[in-house]
Structure formats: structure tokens, C-alpha cells
Coordinates of C-alpha atoms and ligand atoms in Angstrom, one line a residue:
M292 CA 25.9 4.6 -8.6
S293 CA 23.4 5.0 -11.3
K294 CA 19.7 4.3 -10.6
A295 CA 17.1 2.1 -12.7
L296 CA 15.0 5.4 -13.5
D297 CA 17.7 7.8 -14.0
G298 CA 16.6 10.4 -16.6
V299 CA 12.9 10.1 -16.2
R300 CA 11.2 13.2 -15.5
I301 CA 7.8 12.8 -13.4
L302 CA 5.3 15.7 -13.4
D303 CA 3.8 14.9 -10.2
F304 CA 0.5 15.9 -9.6
T305 CA -0.9 14.0 -6.9
H306 CA -2.0 14.3 -3.4
V307 CA -3.2 12.3 -0.2
Q308 CA -1.8 9.0 0.1
S309 CA -2.3 6.9 -3.2
G310 CA -0.9 9.3 -5.7
P311 CA 2.1 10.0 -3.6
T312 CA 2.8 6.5 -2.8
C313 CA 3.3 5.8 -6.7
T314 CA 5.7 8.6 -7.4
Q315 CA 7.6 8.2 -3.9
L316 CA 8.6 4.8 -5.2
L317 CA 9.5 6.2 -8.7
A318 CA 11.4 8.7 -7.0
W319 CA 13.5 5.9 -4.8
F320 CA 14.0 4.3 -8.2
G321 CA 15.8 7.4 -9.7
A322 CA 13.2 9.3 -11.2
D323 CA 13.1 13.0 -10.8
V324 CA 9.7 13.7 -9.4
I325 CA 8.7 17.4 -9.5
K326 CA 5.6 17.7 -7.1
V327 CA 3.3 20.6 -8.3
E328 CA 1.3 21.8 -5.4
R329 CA -1.0 24.7 -4.9
A330 CA 0.3 27.8 -4.3
G331 CA 0.1 28.8 -0.6
A332 CA -1.4 25.6 0.6
G333 CA 0.1 22.4 -0.9
D334 CA -1.0 18.7 -0.7
I335 CA -3.6 19.0 2.2
T336 CA -1.7 16.3 4.0
R337 CA 1.0 18.7 4.9
E338 CA -1.2 19.7 7.6
Q339 CA -3.2 16.7 8.3
L340 CA -2.8 14.7 11.6
R341 CA 0.1 17.1 12.6
D342 CA 1.8 16.3 15.8
I343 CA 4.1 19.4 15.9
P344 CA 2.4 22.7 15.2
D345 CA 3.1 24.5 11.5
V346 CA 5.4 21.6 10.5
D347 CA 4.9 19.3 7.9
S348 CA 3.0 16.2 9.1
L349 CA 4.1 12.7 9.4
Y350 CA 1.5 11.9 7.2
F351 CA 3.1 14.2 4.5
T352 CA 6.8 13.4 5.0
M353 CA 6.3 9.8 5.0
L354 CA 5.0 9.7 1.4
N355 CA 6.8 12.5 -0.3
H356 CA 10.4 11.4 0.0
N357 CA 12.9 12.2 -2.6
K358 CA 10.6 14.5 -4.6
R359 CA 11.0 18.3 -5.5
S360 CA 8.2 20.7 -4.8
V361 CA 7.1 23.7 -6.9
T362 CA 4.1 25.7 -6.5
I363 CA 1.8 26.7 -9.4
D364 CA -1.3 28.1 -9.4
T365 CA -2.6 26.1 -12.5
K366 CA -6.1 27.7 -12.7
N367 CA -4.2 31.0 -13.3
P368 CA -3.6 31.7 -17.1
E369 CA -0.1 32.4 -16.4
G370 CA 0.5 29.4 -14.0
K371 CA -1.0 27.1 -16.8
Q372 CA 1.7 28.2 -19.1
V373 CA 4.3 27.1 -16.6
L374 CA 2.3 23.8 -16.3
E375 CA 2.5 23.7 -19.9
A376 CA 6.1 23.9 -20.2
L377 CA 6.5 21.1 -17.5
I378 CA 4.3 18.8 -19.3
Q379 CA 6.9 19.4 -22.5
K380 CA 9.8 18.8 -20.3
C381 CA 8.5 15.6 -18.5
D382 CA 7.9 11.9 -19.2
V383 CA 4.9 11.1 -16.9
L384 CA 2.1 13.2 -15.5
V385 CA 0.8 11.5 -12.5
E386 CA -2.5 12.5 -10.8
N387 CA -5.2 11.6 -8.6
F388 CA -7.4 14.6 -8.7
A389 CA -11.5 13.8 -8.3
P390 CA -12.8 12.7 -11.8
G391 CA -12.7 15.4 -14.4
A392 CA -10.4 17.7 -12.5
L393 CA -7.6 17.8 -14.8
D394 CA -9.9 18.5 -17.8
R395 CA -11.6 21.3 -15.8
M396 CA -8.2 22.6 -15.5
G397 CA -7.9 22.7 -19.3
F398 CA -5.5 19.7 -19.4
T399 CA -7.3 16.8 -21.5
W400 CA -5.6 14.1 -22.8
E401 CA -6.0 15.5 -26.1
R402 CA -4.3 18.8 -25.2
I403 CA -1.7 17.0 -23.2
Q404 CA -1.0 14.8 -26.5
E405 CA -0.7 18.0 -28.3
L406 CA 2.0 19.3 -26.0
N407 CA 3.8 16.0 -25.7
P408 CA 2.8 13.0 -27.7
R409 CA 5.4 11.1 -25.5
M410 CA 3.5 12.0 -22.5
I411 CA 2.5 9.1 -20.2
V412 CA -0.6 10.3 -18.3
A413 CA -1.3 8.2 -15.1
S414 CA -4.3 8.4 -12.9
V415 CA -5.6 6.5 -9.5
K416 CA -9.4 7.2 -9.9
G417 CA -11.8 5.7 -7.1
F418 CA -13.7 3.8 -10.0
G419 CA -13.2 2.8 -13.5
P420 CA -16.1 3.3 -16.0
G421 CA -19.3 2.8 -14.8
P422 CA -22.1 3.7 -12.4
Y423 CA -19.6 5.2 -9.7
E424 CA -17.0 6.8 -12.2
D425 CA -17.7 10.2 -10.8
C426 CA -17.3 9.6 -7.1
K427 CA -14.9 10.7 -5.1
V428 CA -13.0 7.9 -3.2
Y429 CA -10.9 7.5 0.2
E430 CA -9.2 4.3 1.2
N431 CA -12.2 2.7 3.1
V432 CA -14.9 3.5 0.3
A433 CA -12.4 1.3 -1.9
Q434 CA -11.8 -1.4 0.7
C435 CA -15.6 -1.7 0.9
A436 CA -16.3 -1.5 -2.7
G437 CA -13.5 -3.8 -3.8
G438 CA -14.8 -7.0 -1.7
A439 CA -12.1 -6.5 1.2
A440 CA -14.4 -5.3 3.8
S441 CA -16.9 -8.2 3.3
T442 CA -14.7 -10.8 3.4
T443 CA -13.0 -9.4 6.4
G444 CA -13.6 -9.7 10.0
F445 CA -15.6 -12.5 12.0
D446 CA -18.6 -14.4 11.0
D447 CA -20.8 -13.0 13.8
G448 CA -19.3 -9.4 13.6
P449 CA -19.8 -6.3 10.8
P450 CA -17.6 -6.1 7.7
V451 CA -14.1 -4.8 8.9
V452 CA -11.8 -2.8 7.0
S453 CA -8.0 -3.2 7.3
G454 CA -5.2 -1.4 8.6
A455 CA -3.1 -2.1 5.5
Q456 CA -4.0 0.7 3.1
I457 CA -4.6 -1.6 0.2
G458 CA -7.1 1.2 -1.3
D459 CA -4.5 3.8 -1.6
S460 CA -0.7 2.3 -1.1
G461 CA -2.1 -0.7 -3.1
T462 CA -3.5 1.1 -5.5
G463 CA -0.1 3.5 -6.0
L464 CA 1.7 0.2 -6.4
H465 CA -0.5 -0.8 -9.3
L466 CA 0.0 2.5 -10.7
A467 CA 3.6 2.5 -10.7
L468 CA 3.9 -0.7 -12.5
G469 CA 1.5 0.3 -15.2
I470 CA 3.9 3.5 -15.5
V471 CA 7.1 1.7 -16.2
T472 CA 5.3 -0.5 -18.1
A473 CA 4.2 2.4 -20.4
L474 CA 7.7 3.6 -20.3
Y475 CA 8.9 0.4 -21.6
Q476 CA 6.2 0.2 -24.4
R477 CA 7.1 3.9 -25.5
T478 CA 10.7 2.9 -26.1
H479 CA 9.4 0.7 -29.3
T480 CA 6.6 2.6 -30.1
G481 CA 7.7 6.4 -29.3
R482 CA 4.1 7.3 -28.2
G483 CA 2.7 7.9 -24.5
Q484 CA -0.5 6.6 -23.3
R485 CA -2.9 6.7 -20.6
V486 CA -2.4 4.6 -17.5
L487 CA -5.6 4.0 -15.3
A488 CA -5.5 2.3 -11.9
A489 CA -9.0 2.1 -10.3
M490 CA -8.9 1.8 -6.4
Q491 CA -11.7 -0.7 -6.6
D492 CA -10.2 -2.7 -9.2
G493 CA -6.7 -2.4 -7.1
V494 CA -8.6 -3.8 -4.2
L495 CA -10.6 -6.5 -5.9
N496 CA -7.1 -7.6 -7.5
L497 CA -5.6 -8.2 -4.1
C498 CA -8.9 -9.9 -2.9
R499 CA -8.7 -12.2 -6.0
V500 CA -8.7 -15.5 -3.9
K501 CA -12.2 -14.3 -2.6
L502 CA -13.8 -14.5 -6.0
R503 CA -12.2 -17.9 -6.2
D504 CA -13.9 -19.0 -3.0
Q505 CA -17.5 -17.4 -4.5
Q506 CA -16.9 -19.6 -7.5
R507 CA -16.1 -22.7 -5.1
L508 CA -19.2 -21.7 -2.9
D509 CA -21.7 -21.2 -5.8
R510 CA -20.7 -24.7 -7.0
T511 CA -20.1 -26.7 -4.0
G512 CA -22.3 -24.6 -1.2
V513 CA -19.4 -25.1 1.4
M514 CA -15.6 -24.3 1.9
K515 CA -13.9 -26.7 4.5
E516 CA -11.3 -24.5 5.7
Y517 CA -13.4 -21.9 6.6
P518 CA -14.6 -21.5 10.4
Q519 CA -17.9 -22.0 9.3
Y520 CA -17.7 -25.6 8.7
P521 CA -18.6 -28.0 9.7
N522 CA -21.0 -26.5 12.4
G523 CA -21.9 -23.0 10.9
T524 CA -23.8 -22.6 8.1
F525 CA -22.6 -20.8 4.6
D526 CA -25.0 -18.2 2.8
E527 CA -25.2 -17.1 -0.6
A528 CA -21.6 -14.8 -0.4
V529 CA -18.3 -15.6 0.8
P530 CA -18.4 -15.1 4.4
R531 CA -15.8 -13.6 6.9
A532 CA -13.3 -16.1 7.7
G533 CA -12.0 -14.7 11.0
N534 CA -8.2 -15.5 11.1
A535 CA -8.5 -18.6 8.7
S536 CA -5.8 -19.0 6.3
G537 CA -6.8 -18.2 2.8
G538 CA -5.0 -21.2 1.2
G539 CA -5.2 -24.9 1.9
Q540 CA -2.9 -24.9 5.1
P541 CA -5.1 -24.1 8.0
G542 CA -4.0 -21.4 10.6
W543 CA -5.4 -19.5 13.1
I544 CA -4.1 -16.7 15.7
L545 CA -3.3 -18.3 19.1
K546 CA -2.8 -16.9 22.5
C547 CA 0.6 -16.6 23.9
K548 CA 1.8 -16.0 27.4
G549 CA 1.1 -12.7 28.5
W550 CA -2.2 -12.3 26.4
E551 CA -4.2 -11.2 29.4
T552 CA -2.6 -7.9 29.7
D553 CA -0.6 -7.6 26.1
P554 CA -2.9 -7.0 23.3
N555 CA 0.1 -8.5 20.8
A556 CA 0.8 -11.7 22.6
Y557 CA -0.3 -13.9 19.6
I558 CA 1.1 -16.0 17.4
Y559 CA 0.0 -16.9 13.7
F560 CA 0.3 -21.0 13.7
I561 CA -0.2 -22.7 10.5
T562 CA -0.8 -26.8 10.5
Q563 CA 1.2 -27.1 7.5
A564 CA 0.5 -30.8 6.2
P565 CA 4.3 -32.0 5.9
V566 CA 5.2 -31.0 9.5
W567 CA 2.3 -32.5 10.9
A568 CA 4.0 -35.0 12.8
K569 CA 6.3 -32.6 14.5
I570 CA 3.7 -30.2 15.2
C571 CA 1.9 -33.4 17.6
N572 CA 5.4 -33.9 19.1
V573 CA 5.8 -30.3 19.7
I574 CA 2.5 -29.9 21.6
G575 CA 2.7 -33.6 23.2
K576 CA -0.1 -35.1 21.3
E577 CA 2.1 -37.7 19.7
E578 CA -1.0 -39.9 19.3
W579 CA -2.4 -37.6 16.6
A580 CA 0.2 -38.1 14.3
T581 CA -1.3 -41.6 13.4
D582 CA -4.8 -41.3 14.6
P583 CA -7.0 -41.9 11.4
D584 CA -9.1 -38.8 12.8
Y585 CA -6.2 -36.5 12.8
A586 CA -3.1 -37.9 10.8
T587 CA -4.3 -36.4 7.5
A588 CA -5.2 -33.0 6.3
P589 CA -8.7 -33.7 5.2
A590 CA -9.4 -35.5 8.6
R591 CA -8.6 -32.4 10.5
L592 CA -10.7 -30.3 8.5
P593 CA -13.8 -30.6 10.4
R594 CA -11.9 -30.8 13.8
L595 CA -9.6 -27.6 13.3
K596 CA -11.3 -25.7 16.2
E597 CA -10.6 -28.6 18.9
I598 CA -7.1 -28.8 17.0
F599 CA -6.3 -25.2 17.4
A600 CA -7.5 -25.0 21.0
E601 CA -4.9 -28.0 22.0
I602 CA -2.3 -25.9 19.9
E603 CA -3.1 -22.9 22.1
R604 CA -3.2 -24.9 25.3
W605 CA 0.9 -25.2 24.3
T606 CA 1.4 -21.5 22.9
M607 CA -0.2 -20.1 26.1
T608 CA 2.7 -21.4 27.9
K609 CA 5.4 -19.7 25.7
T610 CA 5.9 -15.9 24.8
K611 CA 5.3 -15.4 21.2
F612 CA 8.9 -15.2 20.6
E613 CA 9.8 -18.3 22.5
A614 CA 6.9 -20.3 20.6
M615 CA 8.5 -18.8 17.3
Q616 CA 12.0 -20.2 18.2
I617 CA 11.0 -23.5 19.2
L618 CA 8.5 -24.1 16.1
N619 CA 11.2 -22.7 13.5
K620 CA 13.6 -25.1 14.7
Y621 CA 11.0 -27.7 13.0
D622 CA 10.3 -25.7 10.3
I623 CA 6.4 -25.2 11.3
P624 CA 5.5 -22.0 9.5
C625 CA 4.5 -19.1 12.1
G626 CA 4.6 -15.5 12.6
P627 CA 4.6 -13.5 15.8
I628 CA 1.9 -10.8 16.0
L629 CA 4.1 -7.7 16.2
S630 CA 3.3 -4.1 17.4
M631 CA 4.3 -1.1 15.3
K632 CA 6.5 -0.2 18.4
E633 CA 8.2 -3.8 17.9
I634 CA 8.6 -3.2 14.1
A635 CA 9.8 0.4 14.5
A636 CA 12.7 -0.9 17.3
E637 CA 13.6 -4.1 15.0
P638 CA 17.4 -3.9 14.1
S639 CA 17.1 -6.2 11.1
L640 CA 14.4 -3.9 9.6
R641 CA 16.8 -0.9 10.1
K642 CA 19.9 -2.9 8.7
T643 CA 17.9 -3.6 5.4
G644 CA 16.5 0.0 4.8
T645 CA 12.7 -0.9 5.3
I646 CA 12.8 1.2 8.4
V647 CA 14.6 4.3 8.0
E648 CA 15.5 7.4 10.1
V649 CA 15.3 10.5 8.3
D650 CA 16.1 14.3 9.3
H651 CA 14.2 16.9 8.5
P652 CA 14.7 20.8 8.7
T653 CA 11.6 21.6 10.9
R654 CA 10.7 18.4 12.4
G655 CA 13.9 16.9 13.2
K656 CA 14.2 13.0 12.9
Y657 CA 11.8 10.6 12.3
L658 CA 11.2 7.3 11.3
T659 CA 9.7 6.1 7.8
V660 CA 9.2 3.2 5.8
G661 CA 11.7 2.8 3.1
N662 CA 11.6 1.2 -0.1
P663 CA 10.3 -2.2 0.3
I664 CA 11.5 -3.0 -3.4
K665 CA 15.3 -3.7 -3.2
L666 CA 17.2 -3.9 -6.6
S667 CA 20.8 -4.9 -6.6
D668 CA 21.9 -2.3 -8.9
S669 CA 19.8 0.4 -8.2
P670 CA 20.1 1.1 -4.2
T671 CA 17.5 3.6 -2.4
E672 CA 18.7 6.4 -0.6
V673 CA 15.7 7.9 1.2
K674 CA 15.9 11.8 1.4
R675 CA 13.5 13.8 3.0
S676 CA 10.6 15.4 1.7
P677 CA 10.5 18.8 0.2
L678 CA 9.2 21.7 2.1
L679 CA 6.2 23.7 0.0
G680 CA 7.5 25.0 -3.2
E681 CA 11.5 24.4 -1.7
H682 CA 12.0 24.0 -5.3
T683 CA 10.1 26.3 -7.4
D684 CA 13.1 28.8 -8.6
E685 CA 15.1 25.9 -9.1
V686 CA 12.7 24.2 -11.4
M687 CA 11.7 27.4 -13.1
A688 CA 15.3 28.0 -14.1
E689 CA 15.7 24.5 -15.5
L690 CA 12.3 25.4 -17.7
G691 CA 14.3 28.4 -19.0
Y692 CA 12.9 31.1 -16.7
S693 CA 15.0 34.1 -16.0
P694 CA 15.0 35.5 -12.3
E695 CA 13.3 38.6 -13.6
Q696 CA 10.3 36.3 -15.1
I697 CA 10.3 34.1 -12.2
S698 CA 9.9 37.4 -9.8
A699 CA 7.0 38.4 -12.1
L700 CA 5.4 35.3 -12.2
R701 CA 5.3 35.2 -8.5
T702 CA 3.9 38.8 -8.3
A703 CA 1.2 37.8 -10.6
G704 CA 0.2 34.7 -8.0
A705 CA 1.1 32.4 -10.6
I706 CA 3.6 30.5 -8.7
Ligands
CAO10 N1 -3.5 25.1 -8.5 C1 -5.1 25.3 -8.6 N2 -6.0 24.4 -8.3 C2 -5.6 23.2 -8.0 C3 -4.5 22.8 -8.0 C4 -3.4 24.0 -8.3 N3 -1.9 23.7 -8.4 N4 -4.0 21.6 -7.5 C5 -5.5 21.1 -7.4 N5 -6.4 22.1 -7.8 C6 -7.7 22.0 -7.7 C7 -8.2 21.0 -8.6 O1 -8.3 21.7 -10.1 C8 -9.6 21.1 -8.2 O2 -10.4 21.6 -8.7 P1 -11.9 21.8 -9.2 O3 -12.6 21.0 -8.2 O4 -12.4 23.1 -9.3 O5 -11.7 20.8 -10.5 C9 -9.3 21.0 -6.7 O6 -8.2 21.5 -6.3 C10 -9.6 19.7 -5.7 O7 -9.2 18.9 -6.2 P2 -9.8 17.3 -5.7 O8 -11.3 17.3 -6.3 O9 -9.1 16.2 -6.1 O10 -9.7 17.2 -4.2 P3 -10.5 17.0 -3.0 O11 -10.1 17.2 -1.6 O12 -12.1 17.5 -3.3 O13 -11.1 15.4 -3.1 C11 -10.2 13.2 -3.3 C12 -9.9 14.6 -2.7 C13 -9.0 12.6 -2.7 C14 -11.4 12.5 -2.6 C15 -10.3 13.3 -4.6 O14 -9.2 13.7 -5.1 C16 -10.1 11.9 -5.4 O15 -11.3 11.2 -5.3 N6 -9.3 11.4 -5.8 C17 -9.1 10.0 -6.5 C18 -9.3 8.8 -5.7 C19 -8.2 8.7 -4.8 O16 -6.8 9.0 -5.2 N7 -8.2 8.7 -3.6 C20 -7.4 8.6 -2.6 C21 -7.1 9.4 -1.7 S1 -6.1 9.0 -0.6 O17 -7.0 8.5 0.6

């Protein structure tokens, strides 16, 4: 079956997490992704957090499926020529080097345009133009600078970063959308363009609701769905909201049976207004359905702490899965706190290809997260990540190099 991005060639100059997330998605949609790595070393993540000696780490394998790997020393004059040939042959160059690295290599936007005016040059950087534009940035720096950390955690604790990699994988997703959009525009204009996704911007985009809340706070001085209301105090900036729901339907994480020993025996419970009467029935507080202090959503807001404590008395008598079953019967929105162990074993996620078992020549079998975006006409087949330089000869031959030329370039250290 054909794939959505069949025929699109990506020169993948990415490393670590943000850029590789983006190009992996494009590869899953059918693009030919040629990952250019430093001869002899490769993407630094190949050797980071290794669980098996001398074998590509899970960090690397889980971010680089369906790609081909070529090794080129792009600082070697002959290596530069190989890169030039690749630029002429590809549709998109994706990179997430430190600011200025591509220019220092001699591949400025102007030079790339000369070589291939149709080329789209897509970059992840930590920051957009401004005071921090020259900074190197990793995940948690972006979470802090994009507003996620200051708004995550509990009011009486320090800022907290999230386990979700919203700075790296989140920005990779943003960049992928920018790339396919630029490819679409190119079908009309015939021209390439630059695409920039700054990690601070990507995180802030995902924290959009918190900038909304900042303006609500500026105007009214109070936000009634936040746990600080009614007894705590609001300062000038959006506070950390603990586990409160972001929207207008109050929610909280509640203990379930076994919480004393199981750190994940919890459920997320939402007191959605339309099912309030059902919630009252389930927890045995029928009178709250008609009591004016509890019957309406605005009346409940100052009493949320007491209400969730009462609901928790009920959830603590059930396991999270028992509670789910009962609450789902009544359309009460809720969700179990799932551990990674539980997620890895979940049969339905295996069935949809969201969790996939992959075989790798040196590592053996491992689990990965497959393509979370499902296209009905472009199914994803998850293929193992390439070994370092596994496709150098193959790609060089496609570029028109003869076996003798390839061998000479190898001797010169260019590939
Ligand atoms: N051949 C020769 N040289 C190569 C090469 C190749 N194939 N591939 C890369 N290099 C060189 C680069 O040209 C650069 O050289 P200079 O410093 O002399 O210009 C050098 O390798 C290192 O690149 P780097 O500065 O990007 O790498 P780093 O490990 O020092 O920094 C990171 C890593 C992630 C902090 C930085 O790349 C960055 O800020 N990237 C943008 C933001 C980003 O994506 N962050 C997410 C990272 S995931 O948490």
C-alpha cells in the first residue's frame, strides 16, 4: 500500500530527541529519511543510557525507526561535497544543532538555496530570536522557559517538570507539521522555505491555557477552579494548580484501594456537571443532588476539597479498575493512573500499534511506542532503527558514486 509521504526525501541531520522525533514521524508516513551521522561516533544517544554494553541504546532505537543511516564527516572537504550531493537530491533538511552550527559547517540558508532552491530547511532551536537565541537547550530548560514548570506541581512546593517530553517530542511534533505545511506550499510556489520550531514556543503553545489564566487572574484576582480558592491566596502570577482540571469541570486525583503500598493506585475523577446526580448516587450522597450548597456547579466550587474527600472515601473502597467499571456505567469521566508497566502490558495498545515489539539485530526484541497518528490510507509499519552507517554504501550508490569512489572517500575519512 502507498504511504502519504512516498517520494519525499529527508536529509535528517538531527540528534538527541527533538529532531529525531520529527523525522521518525515523517518516516512513518512514508518519507525516505536519510540520517547523517558523524563518522565513527553517530548520534550521541546511541551510547547514552545503555542497558546492554556496546549495543545501540533504547534512547536511540526508540527515536530512529524506519530511517537509513549514513556516516559523513561534514567538516572534511570531500565529506562536504557528499553532503552537497545529498542536499541536491533531498526535499527537506531537518536539523537541531546548537545555534549557528550549520552555518559554521558552511551550509548557510543562502548556500543551501544555491544548491537546491526547492529545499525546505527545518530547525529546532531552544529559543526564537531574542536574548536567549544563542543558548543550547535541553528538554527541562524548555519546560522551565515555556511556562510549564512554573504552573506544574503543588502550591506549597517548587516548580516541577513533567514526565511528558513536551519540550523535545512536543517541539518535534510542531516541526513535523511545519514541514508538511511547507511541502504543501511548495506544490504551489515551487520554492523551499525555512521552518523554525523553538522549544520555548512549542512548550508555551502547549501551556496556552495558563496564559489564558494569567489574564483572567490579572482581571479578577481569583480563579475559582484552582485549589487556592477559597481559602488560599492568589499572587500575581498563575499558581501551580496541583491536580486540578484545566477546564471548567473540576477534577482531582483520588486514592483507590491499595494506595498504601501501590504508588499508582489512584484514579482521576472529574465532577462533570451533567452527571452530578449520578455521582451523588454512586457515592451514597443522594442529598447533594438537591441541596442548594451542592446542586449547582458554582455552588460546589468553594467546597471542592470537601467534595473530593467524600468521593475519595468511596474510591478507596475500590481498586482503580473496579472504580472505572462502575463510573463508566454512569458516564462519569474518570481515568486510572496507569504505570508504565501496566501500559506496556496493555493488549489494546498492542492491537492498535501504539505499543509495538520490534526486533533488532544486536539488541533483540524491545518495546517501542508506534505512530500515535493513524491514517486510514497510509498505515505505519514500524521498522527497527539503523546501525551506524548501515546504509552509507547504498545511499552513496544512489547519489551516483562508484564503488572505487566510495572506497577512496572512506580512506580519506570523509565517510
Ligand atoms: N560531521 C562533522 N561534524 C558534525 C557532524 C558530522 N556529521 N554532525 C555534527 N557535527 C558537529 C557540529 O557541526 C557541531 O560543531 P561546532 O560546534 O564546531 O559547530 C558539533 O558537532 C556539535 O553540535 P551541537 O553543538 O549541536 O551538539 P552539542 O552536543 O554540543 O549540543 C544540544 C547538543 C542538543 C544542546 C544542541 O544541539 C542544541 O541546543 N540544539 C538545539 C535545541 C535542541 O534540539 N535541543 C533538544 C535536545 S534533546 O533534549
